Amino acid sequence: MHPSQAVVVGFAAAIAVGTALLMLPISKQGPGGANFVDALFTATSAVCVTGLTSVDTVLYWTPFGQVVIMLLIQLGGLGIMIFASLIGLVLARKMSVRSRINAASEAKATGFADVRGLIRGIVAITVTIELIVFAVLWLRFLLGYGYQIGEAAWHASFLAVSSFNNAGFALYSDNLMGFVADPWICLPIAGAIILGGLGFPVIMQLRKEFRRPLHWTMNTKIVLWATVVLLLAGTLYITVIEWSNPATLGQLDPASRILAGFFQSVQTRTAGFNALDIGAMHSSTWLGMDILMFIGGGPAGTAGGIKVTTFAVLFFIMLTELRGEGAVNIFGKRLSRSVHRQAITVVLIAVAAVIGGTIALLLLTEHPLDRVLFEAVSAFGTVGLSTGITPVLPDAAKIVLVLLMFLGRLGPLTLGTAIVLRERPVLYELPKERPAIG
């Protein structure tokens, strides 16, 4: 099995197991078990670290069901092949060549010589960040909100896992709207989301060479610069447009408006928590958030979207063409021509998926285009933000979102490669010809 196929099959198997567990009567509050579509939707959203919900997480699922969701989030955030390799290292203390190749493929590693160190690094980063966020949130819930020790620990652990893995699930019916003006809740969660959205390769390099930026790879530099620019642009855009909206930022004091604007900008990096009523925002805000969600975060991490590296590559290709230069140069390095084709392929497949999903949702529902487009982009970008229409969608529309979440988490290129059964090397080249462009 091709490594890309193994990743796809692994995620599909995890979703199937999660669906079966959530359909058990012990997972759902009240008599009987959850229906198949809601269980499938929730399991897919958790494994694909999206955060879209078709039912109220607090009122619909029991504590057992919520634990299943948290474990699925952690599993999906780490990666199925990486988790399987970790189990092999713990139990057998060795890895097969196939396991190394699959884990390296999922982690977007350039080689598989030191996959053991890669897996240990990913697990160490995940556990460390989640423990730090857990400690801060636990103390805040305990001292600031009067939670009992166990209750504070449960809420803190769930949010720590959900935030670092960019999932967006919360144990409150209004998500995090009750904490919109609390920096001790919003900022740790936002920090975990940003770190998770950078991608494991970037975090691991920063951990080793933080004070030697000249040694940073092109990938690290692109991800860091794009993250800063998009976070600031998103904060400014959302804050300015929603500043006087009485249903969102208008009800807050100036400092809280800036905090809430920044927090919602962070969520467009594929996290999906909402401290504001997304459904009450202006349609122009939704459109800007659509763009940010479509771009997403860094590769080989917990973020979705087409990835900031893909967006940056296309931007520099455009810039090079406008300047009339031959090679695409980024941060003093020449970009490989094969990356040009990969970036264009990813974007075209992503655009086709979002447009196709939006058309399907328009045909299956009566909701307006701006709301439907927002849900489709949020699902494909594995963001989890919603204008409020997802719970009332018909089952067929929910299946469309399930497919978009699955495609968005795996990535168009990975899924496309998995569909191709074998590579076909071409032993000849055809004559060149140039069509008219533009």
Short mmCIF file of C-alpha atoms in Angstrom, two decimals:
data_model
loop_
_atom_site.label_atom_id
_atom_site.label_comp_id
_atom_site.label_asym_id
_atom_site.label_seq_id
_atom_site.Cartn_x
_atom_site.Cartn_y
_atom_site.Cartn_z
CA MET A 1 0.00 0.00 0.00
CA HIS A 2 1.29 3.43 -0.94
CA PRO A 3 2.08 5.59 2.15
CA SER A 4 -0.59 8.10 1.13
CA GLN A 5 -3.11 5.28 0.85
CA ALA A 6 -2.12 4.04 4.30
CA VAL A 7 -2.75 7.49 5.78
CA VAL A 8 -6.19 7.74 4.14
CA VAL A 9 -7.17 4.23 5.23
CA GLY A 10 -5.91 4.93 8.74
CA PHE A 11 -8.01 8.08 9.12
CA ALA A 12 -11.06 6.34 7.66
CA ALA A 13 -10.63 3.45 10.11
CA ALA A 14 -10.32 5.84 13.06
CA ILE A 15 -13.50 7.62 11.98
CA ALA A 16 -15.30 4.28 11.66
CA VAL A 17 -14.25 3.19 15.16
CA GLY A 18 -15.18 6.60 16.59
CA THR A 19 -18.58 6.45 14.93
CA ALA A 20 -19.24 3.01 16.40
CA LEU A 21 -18.24 4.16 19.90
CA LEU A 22 -20.42 7.27 19.71
CA MET A 23 -23.40 5.18 18.61
CA LEU A 24 -23.26 3.20 21.84
CA PRO A 25 -26.07 4.04 24.32
CA ILE A 26 -23.43 4.91 26.94
CA SER A 27 -22.19 7.78 24.74
CA LYS A 28 -25.50 9.60 24.40
CA GLN A 29 -27.58 11.22 27.10
CA GLY A 30 -31.12 9.93 27.34
CA PRO A 31 -32.52 6.63 26.09
CA GLY A 32 -31.06 4.90 23.05
CA GLY A 33 -27.91 5.62 21.12
CA ALA A 34 -26.98 8.40 18.73
CA ASN A 35 -28.15 8.18 15.15
CA PHE A 36 -25.60 7.20 12.53
CA VAL A 37 -25.28 10.58 10.79
CA ASP A 38 -24.68 12.58 13.98
CA ALA A 39 -22.19 9.99 15.26
CA LEU A 40 -20.37 9.95 11.91
CA PHE A 41 -20.37 13.74 11.71
CA THR A 42 -18.98 14.15 15.23
CA ALA A 43 -16.36 11.41 14.81
CA THR A 44 -15.18 12.92 11.52
CA SER A 45 -15.09 16.39 13.01
CA ALA A 46 -13.02 15.12 15.94
CA VAL A 47 -10.56 12.95 14.01
CA CYS A 48 -10.16 15.65 11.35
CA VAL A 49 -9.73 18.19 14.21
CA THR A 50 -12.43 20.43 12.77
CA GLY A 51 -14.89 21.32 15.53
CA LEU A 52 -18.10 21.56 13.51
CA THR A 53 -20.94 20.04 15.53
CA SER A 54 -24.35 18.81 14.47
CA VAL A 55 -25.48 18.43 18.10
CA ASP A 56 -24.72 20.20 21.37
CA THR A 57 -21.58 18.55 22.75
CA VAL A 58 -22.56 19.22 26.37
CA LEU A 59 -26.24 18.33 26.25
CA TYR A 60 -26.14 15.48 23.74
CA TRP A 61 -23.08 13.45 24.70
CA THR A 62 -22.42 11.82 28.07
CA PRO A 63 -19.06 12.16 29.85
CA PHE A 64 -18.07 8.87 28.18
CA GLY A 65 -18.97 10.26 24.77
CA GLN A 66 -17.02 13.45 25.52
CA VAL A 67 -13.95 11.39 26.49
CA VAL A 68 -14.26 9.52 23.18
CA ILE A 69 -14.37 12.84 21.35
CA MET A 70 -11.29 14.10 23.21
CA LEU A 71 -9.35 10.92 22.42
CA LEU A 72 -10.35 11.13 18.76
CA ILE A 73 -9.12 14.75 18.68
CA GLN A 74 -5.78 13.72 20.15
CA LEU A 75 -5.49 10.80 17.76
CA GLY A 76 -6.31 12.94 14.74
CA GLY A 77 -3.97 15.71 15.84
CA LEU A 78 -0.99 13.39 16.31
CA GLY A 79 -1.73 11.49 13.12
CA ILE A 80 -2.85 7.90 12.68
CA MET A 81 0.45 6.57 11.31
CA ILE A 82 2.47 8.47 13.91
CA PHE A 83 0.26 7.12 16.70
CA ALA A 84 0.57 3.58 15.35
CA SER A 85 4.36 3.95 15.17
CA LEU A 86 4.39 5.29 18.72
CA ILE A 87 2.51 2.19 19.94
CA GLY A 88 5.04 0.02 18.14
CA LEU A 89 7.93 1.85 19.80
CA VAL A 90 6.36 1.52 23.24
CA LEU A 91 5.39 -2.15 22.97
CA ALA A 92 7.98 -3.67 20.65
CA ARG A 93 10.68 -0.97 20.87
CA LYS A 94 11.20 -1.25 17.11
CA MET A 95 9.65 -0.10 13.86
CA SER A 96 9.37 -1.79 10.50
CA VAL A 97 10.56 -0.05 7.36
CA ARG A 98 6.95 0.27 6.22
CA SER A 99 5.98 1.97 9.49
CA ARG A 100 8.84 4.42 9.12
CA ILE A 101 7.83 5.27 5.56
CA ASN A 102 4.17 5.77 6.52
CA ALA A 103 5.01 7.92 9.53
CA ALA A 104 7.46 10.02 7.51
CA SER A 105 4.85 10.48 4.78
CA GLU A 106 2.23 11.66 7.27
CA ALA A 107 4.69 14.02 8.99
CA LYS A 108 5.83 15.42 5.61
CA ALA A 109 9.40 14.45 6.47
CA THR A 110 12.07 14.60 3.77
CA GLY A 111 13.47 11.21 4.82
CA PHE A 112 12.84 8.35 7.23
CA ALA A 113 16.29 7.74 8.66
CA ASP A 114 15.44 9.21 12.08
CA VAL A 115 11.69 8.62 12.25
CA ARG A 116 12.02 7.45 15.86
CA GLY A 117 13.41 10.82 16.89
CA LEU A 118 10.73 12.56 14.84
CA ILE A 119 7.93 10.67 16.57
CA ARG A 120 9.42 11.23 20.02
CA GLY A 121 9.79 14.93 19.22
CA ILE A 122 6.18 15.25 18.05
CA VAL A 123 4.84 13.48 21.14
CA ALA A 124 7.07 15.51 23.48
CA ILE A 125 5.97 18.81 21.92
CA THR A 126 2.30 17.81 22.07
CA VAL A 127 2.40 16.70 25.70
CA THR A 128 4.47 19.69 26.87
CA ILE A 129 2.26 22.34 25.28
CA GLU A 130 -0.95 20.65 26.37
CA LEU A 131 0.29 20.35 29.97
CA ILE A 132 1.24 24.04 30.10
CA VAL A 133 -2.14 25.13 28.75
CA PHE A 134 -3.87 22.69 31.09
CA ALA A 135 -2.08 24.15 34.13
CA VAL A 136 -3.01 27.74 33.27
CA LEU A 137 -6.66 26.93 32.52
CA TRP A 138 -6.99 24.67 35.56
CA LEU A 139 -5.79 27.41 37.88
CA ARG A 140 -8.08 29.96 36.22
CA PHE A 141 -11.16 27.73 36.47
CA LEU A 142 -10.28 26.83 40.04
CA LEU A 143 -9.47 30.31 41.36
CA GLY A 144 -11.44 32.58 39.05
CA TYR A 145 -14.68 30.67 38.50
CA GLY A 146 -15.03 28.54 41.63
CA TYR A 147 -14.91 25.16 39.88
CA GLN A 148 -14.27 22.08 41.95
CA ILE A 149 -10.81 20.52 41.52
CA GLY A 150 -12.05 17.64 39.38
CA GLU A 151 -14.39 19.78 37.31
CA ALA A 152 -11.66 22.35 36.66
CA ALA A 153 -9.23 19.58 35.65
CA TRP A 154 -11.74 18.04 33.22
CA HIS A 155 -12.59 21.33 31.50
CA ALA A 156 -8.93 22.37 31.37
CA SER A 157 -7.75 19.07 29.92
CA PHE A 158 -10.47 19.00 27.27
CA LEU A 159 -9.75 22.56 26.17
CA ALA A 160 -5.98 22.00 26.20
CA VAL A 161 -6.28 19.00 23.87
CA SER A 162 -8.87 20.71 21.69
CA SER A 163 -6.90 23.95 21.37
CA PHE A 164 -3.44 22.60 20.55
CA ASN A 165 -4.95 20.19 18.03
CA ASN A 166 -6.91 23.06 16.48
CA ALA A 167 -10.19 21.20 17.02
CA GLY A 168 -12.51 23.86 18.43
CA PHE A 169 -14.66 21.54 20.56
CA ALA A 170 -15.71 23.00 23.92
CA LEU A 171 -17.77 21.78 26.87
CA TYR A 172 -20.13 24.76 26.80
CA SER A 173 -23.30 25.19 24.75
CA ASP A 174 -22.16 28.65 23.64
CA ASN A 175 -18.59 27.44 23.05
CA LEU A 176 -16.35 30.13 24.65
CA MET A 177 -18.66 33.15 24.45
CA GLY A 178 -18.82 33.27 28.23
CA PHE A 179 -15.07 33.96 28.37
CA VAL A 180 -14.89 36.60 25.63
CA ALA A 181 -13.34 39.24 27.91
CA ASP A 182 -11.13 36.89 29.97
CA PRO A 183 -7.50 36.98 28.77
CA TRP A 184 -6.53 34.16 31.15
CA ILE A 185 -8.80 31.85 29.15
CA CYS A 186 -8.55 33.31 25.65
CA LEU A 187 -4.79 33.91 25.42
CA PRO A 188 -3.56 30.43 26.53
CA ILE A 189 -6.01 28.82 24.13
CA ALA A 190 -4.97 31.20 21.35
CA GLY A 191 -1.30 30.49 22.04
CA ALA A 192 -1.84 26.73 21.83
CA ILE A 193 -3.75 27.15 18.56
CA ILE A 194 -0.97 29.25 17.02
CA LEU A 195 1.70 26.74 18.05
CA GLY A 196 -0.33 23.82 16.75
CA GLY A 197 -0.94 25.69 13.51
CA LEU A 198 2.78 26.23 12.91
CA GLY A 199 3.34 22.56 12.25
CA PHE A 200 5.65 20.12 13.99
CA PRO A 201 8.66 20.67 11.67
CA VAL A 202 8.67 24.39 12.46
CA ILE A 203 8.28 23.89 16.21
CA MET A 204 11.04 21.27 16.30
CA GLN A 205 13.46 23.50 14.41
CA LEU A 206 12.66 26.50 16.61
CA ARG A 207 13.28 24.36 19.65
CA LYS A 208 16.76 23.47 18.40
CA GLU A 209 17.80 26.64 16.55
CA PHE A 210 15.67 29.45 17.93
CA ARG A 211 18.65 31.82 18.20
CA ARG A 212 20.09 30.93 14.78
CA PRO A 213 17.56 32.22 12.24
CA LEU A 214 20.13 31.95 9.44
CA HIS A 215 19.89 28.18 9.82
CA TRP A 216 16.10 28.14 9.49
CA THR A 217 14.70 26.35 6.47
CA MET A 218 12.60 28.08 3.83
CA ASN A 219 9.55 26.27 5.23
CA THR A 220 10.11 27.68 8.73
CA LYS A 221 10.64 31.22 7.49
CA ILE A 222 7.55 31.15 5.27
CA VAL A 223 5.34 29.72 8.00
CA LEU A 224 6.49 32.24 10.63
CA TRP A 225 6.20 35.30 8.38
CA ALA A 226 2.85 34.23 6.92
CA THR A 227 1.46 33.43 10.37
CA VAL A 228 2.35 36.87 11.75
CA VAL A 229 1.01 38.72 8.69
CA LEU A 230 -2.25 36.77 8.53
CA LEU A 231 -2.88 37.02 12.29
CA LEU A 232 -2.41 40.79 12.27
CA ALA A 233 -4.42 41.24 9.07
CA GLY A 234 -7.25 39.08 10.42
CA THR A 235 -7.31 40.89 13.76
CA LEU A 236 -7.45 44.28 12.07
CA TYR A 237 -10.09 43.18 9.56
CA ILE A 238 -12.46 41.56 12.07
CA THR A 239 -12.03 44.26 14.72
CA VAL A 240 -12.61 47.18 12.38
CA ILE A 241 -15.68 45.75 10.67
CA GLU A 242 -17.33 44.40 13.84
CA TRP A 243 -16.28 47.30 16.13
CA SER A 244 -19.74 48.89 16.25
CA ASN A 245 -21.82 45.75 15.76
CA PRO A 246 -23.95 45.55 18.93
CA ALA A 247 -24.40 41.81 18.50
CA THR A 248 -20.65 41.09 18.53
CA LEU A 249 -17.85 43.52 19.51
CA GLY A 250 -20.10 46.52 20.08
CA GLN A 251 -21.21 45.25 23.48
CA LEU A 252 -17.64 45.11 24.86
CA ASP A 253 -15.23 47.72 26.20
CA PRO A 254 -12.37 48.75 23.83
CA ALA A 255 -9.74 46.47 25.38
CA SER A 256 -12.08 43.49 25.25
CA ARG A 257 -12.96 44.27 21.63
CA ILE A 258 -9.31 44.06 20.63
CA LEU A 259 -8.89 40.82 22.60
CA ALA A 260 -11.99 39.30 21.00
CA GLY A 261 -10.94 40.45 17.53
CA PHE A 262 -7.52 38.86 17.98
CA PHE A 263 -9.03 35.68 19.39
CA GLN A 264 -11.39 35.29 16.43
CA SER A 265 -8.55 35.97 14.02
CA VAL A 266 -6.62 33.12 15.62
CA GLN A 267 -9.63 30.81 15.18
CA THR A 268 -9.56 31.28 11.43
CA ARG A 269 -6.18 29.47 11.53
CA THR A 270 -8.36 26.29 11.63
CA ALA A 271 -9.24 26.14 15.34
CA GLY A 272 -12.97 26.89 15.43
CA PHE A 273 -13.62 28.21 18.94
CA ASN A 274 -15.92 31.19 19.00
CA ALA A 275 -16.03 33.85 21.72
CA LEU A 276 -18.45 35.89 19.59
CA ASP A 277 -21.73 35.04 17.90
CA ILE A 278 -20.51 34.15 14.39
CA GLY A 279 -24.05 34.11 13.04
CA ALA A 280 -24.54 37.77 14.02
CA MET A 281 -21.46 39.03 12.17
CA HIS A 282 -21.62 41.11 9.00
CA SER A 283 -21.49 39.17 5.73
CA SER A 284 -18.33 41.09 4.79
CA THR A 285 -16.66 39.68 7.92
CA TRP A 286 -17.66 36.18 6.87
CA LEU A 287 -16.06 36.69 3.46
CA GLY A 288 -12.76 37.82 4.97
CA MET A 289 -12.84 34.87 7.36
CA ASP A 290 -13.56 32.56 4.38
CA ILE A 291 -10.25 33.65 2.84
CA LEU A 292 -8.30 33.17 6.07
CA MET A 293 -9.89 29.75 6.71
CA PHE A 294 -9.15 28.65 3.15
CA ILE A 295 -5.46 29.51 3.56
CA GLY A 296 -5.19 27.76 6.94
CA GLY A 297 -1.99 27.19 8.89
CA GLY A 298 1.36 25.46 8.54
CA PRO A 299 1.92 22.01 6.97
CA ALA A 300 2.61 18.80 8.90
CA GLY A 301 0.73 20.01 11.96
CA THR A 302 -2.80 20.16 13.27
CA ALA A 303 -3.98 22.95 10.93
CA GLY A 304 -6.02 22.59 7.77
CA GLY A 305 -6.64 24.68 4.67
CA ILE A 306 -4.33 24.79 1.66
CA LYS A 307 -1.54 25.79 4.09
CA VAL A 308 0.30 29.10 4.30
CA THR A 309 3.26 27.64 2.42
CA THR A 310 1.07 26.90 -0.60
CA PHE A 311 -0.36 30.40 -0.50
CA ALA A 312 3.11 31.94 -0.16
CA VAL A 313 4.51 29.87 -3.04
CA LEU A 314 1.72 31.06 -5.35
CA PHE A 315 2.27 34.64 -4.20
CA PHE A 316 5.99 34.51 -4.99
CA ILE A 317 5.32 32.81 -8.33
CA MET A 318 2.99 35.67 -9.22
CA LEU A 319 5.52 38.24 -8.01
CA THR A 320 8.29 36.63 -10.07
CA GLU A 321 6.12 36.59 -13.18
CA LEU A 322 5.18 40.25 -12.74
CA ARG A 323 8.85 41.15 -12.41
CA GLY A 324 9.75 39.16 -15.49
CA GLU A 325 12.30 37.04 -13.64
CA GLY A 326 13.14 33.45 -14.50
CA ALA A 327 13.46 31.60 -11.18
CA VAL A 328 11.31 31.98 -8.08
CA ASN A 329 13.52 33.03 -5.17
CA ILE A 330 12.27 33.05 -1.57
CA PHE A 331 14.42 34.20 1.37
CA GLY A 332 17.62 33.82 -0.60
CA LYS A 333 16.83 30.32 -1.89
CA ARG A 334 15.58 29.18 -5.30
CA LEU A 335 12.26 27.37 -5.24
CA SER A 336 12.14 23.91 -6.78
CA ARG A 337 10.01 23.83 -9.96
CA SER A 338 8.19 20.70 -8.78
CA VAL A 339 6.77 22.74 -5.90
CA HIS A 340 5.12 25.05 -8.46
CA ARG A 341 3.04 22.17 -9.82
CA GLN A 342 2.20 20.85 -6.36
CA ALA A 343 0.97 24.26 -5.15
CA ILE A 344 -1.17 24.81 -8.25
CA THR A 345 -2.61 21.28 -7.94
CA VAL A 346 -3.51 21.74 -4.28
CA VAL A 347 -5.21 25.08 -4.87
CA LEU A 348 -7.21 23.92 -7.90
CA ILE A 349 -8.44 20.79 -6.12
CA ALA A 350 -9.27 22.85 -3.02
CA VAL A 351 -11.20 25.43 -5.03
CA ALA A 352 -13.08 22.65 -6.83
CA ALA A 353 -13.92 20.97 -3.51
CA VAL A 354 -15.22 24.17 -1.90
CA ILE A 355 -17.24 25.18 -4.96
CA GLY A 356 -18.64 21.68 -5.39
CA GLY A 357 -19.53 21.44 -1.71
CA THR A 358 -21.16 24.87 -1.75
CA ILE A 359 -23.27 24.01 -4.80
CA ALA A 360 -24.34 20.73 -3.16
CA LEU A 361 -25.34 22.53 0.04
CA LEU A 362 -27.29 25.14 -1.93
CA LEU A 363 -29.18 22.37 -3.72
CA LEU A 364 -29.90 20.50 -0.49
CA THR A 365 -30.89 23.47 1.68
CA GLU A 366 -32.59 26.85 1.45
CA HIS A 367 -29.90 28.83 3.25
CA PRO A 368 -28.32 31.87 1.52
CA LEU A 369 -25.01 31.65 -0.32
CA ASP A 370 -22.92 33.56 2.23
CA ARG A 371 -23.84 31.20 5.09
CA VAL A 372 -23.49 28.06 2.99
CA LEU A 373 -20.11 29.14 1.62
CA PHE A 374 -18.91 29.84 5.16
CA GLU A 375 -19.86 26.31 6.30
CA ALA A 376 -18.22 24.71 3.26
CA VAL A 377 -14.95 26.61 3.69
CA SER A 378 -14.98 25.96 7.43
CA ALA A 379 -15.41 22.23 6.85
CA PHE A 380 -12.73 22.01 4.16
CA GLY A 381 -10.32 24.14 6.20
CA THR A 382 -11.05 21.93 9.26
CA VAL A 383 -11.86 25.13 11.14
CA GLY A 384 -15.17 24.43 12.83
CA LEU A 385 -16.60 27.94 12.87
CA SER A 386 -20.27 28.07 11.94
CA THR A 387 -22.92 30.66 11.24
CA GLY A 388 -25.32 28.41 13.13
CA ILE A 389 -26.87 26.41 10.28
CA THR A 390 -24.91 23.14 10.65
CA PRO A 391 -27.15 21.58 13.36
CA VAL A 392 -30.30 22.17 11.28
CA LEU A 393 -28.92 20.84 8.00
CA PRO A 394 -30.52 17.71 6.52
CA ASP A 395 -28.56 14.47 6.73
CA ALA A 396 -27.48 14.63 3.09
CA ALA A 397 -25.97 18.09 3.64
CA LYS A 398 -24.15 16.84 6.73
CA ILE A 399 -22.60 14.06 4.65
CA VAL A 400 -21.33 16.71 2.23
CA LEU A 401 -19.60 18.46 5.14
CA VAL A 402 -18.19 15.13 6.31
CA LEU A 403 -16.55 14.62 2.91
CA LEU A 404 -15.17 18.17 2.95
CA MET A 405 -13.71 17.68 6.43
CA PHE A 406 -12.09 14.40 5.39
CA LEU A 407 -10.57 15.92 2.26
CA GLY A 408 -9.45 19.04 4.11
CA ARG A 409 -7.68 17.13 6.91
CA LEU A 410 -5.80 14.77 4.64
CA GLY A 411 -4.98 17.43 2.09
CA PRO A 412 -5.93 17.37 -1.59
CA LEU A 413 -2.48 16.20 -2.67
CA THR A 414 -2.35 13.32 -0.16
CA LEU A 415 -5.83 12.13 -1.04
CA GLY A 416 -5.20 12.51 -4.74
CA THR A 417 -1.96 10.54 -4.48
CA ALA A 418 -3.75 7.82 -2.54
CA ILE A 419 -6.31 7.43 -5.31
CA VAL A 420 -3.56 6.81 -7.87
CA LEU A 421 -2.69 3.13 -7.51
CA ARG A 422 0.78 3.33 -9.04
CA GLU A 423 3.18 5.87 -10.41
CA ARG A 424 3.74 5.83 -14.16
CA PRO A 425 7.18 7.08 -15.15
CA VAL A 426 7.14 8.67 -18.62
CA LEU A 427 10.16 7.71 -20.72
CA TYR A 428 9.68 10.40 -23.36
CA GLU A 429 8.76 14.07 -23.70
CA LEU A 430 6.38 15.65 -26.23
CA PRO A 431 7.21 18.77 -28.25
CA LYS A 432 6.64 22.07 -26.47
CA GLU A 433 3.93 24.53 -27.44
CA ARG A 434 2.73 27.68 -25.71
CA PRO A 435 -0.98 28.65 -25.57
CA ALA A 436 -2.14 32.23 -25.11
CA ILE A 437 -2.54 33.13 -21.41
CA GLY A 438 -4.67 35.97 -20.10
#
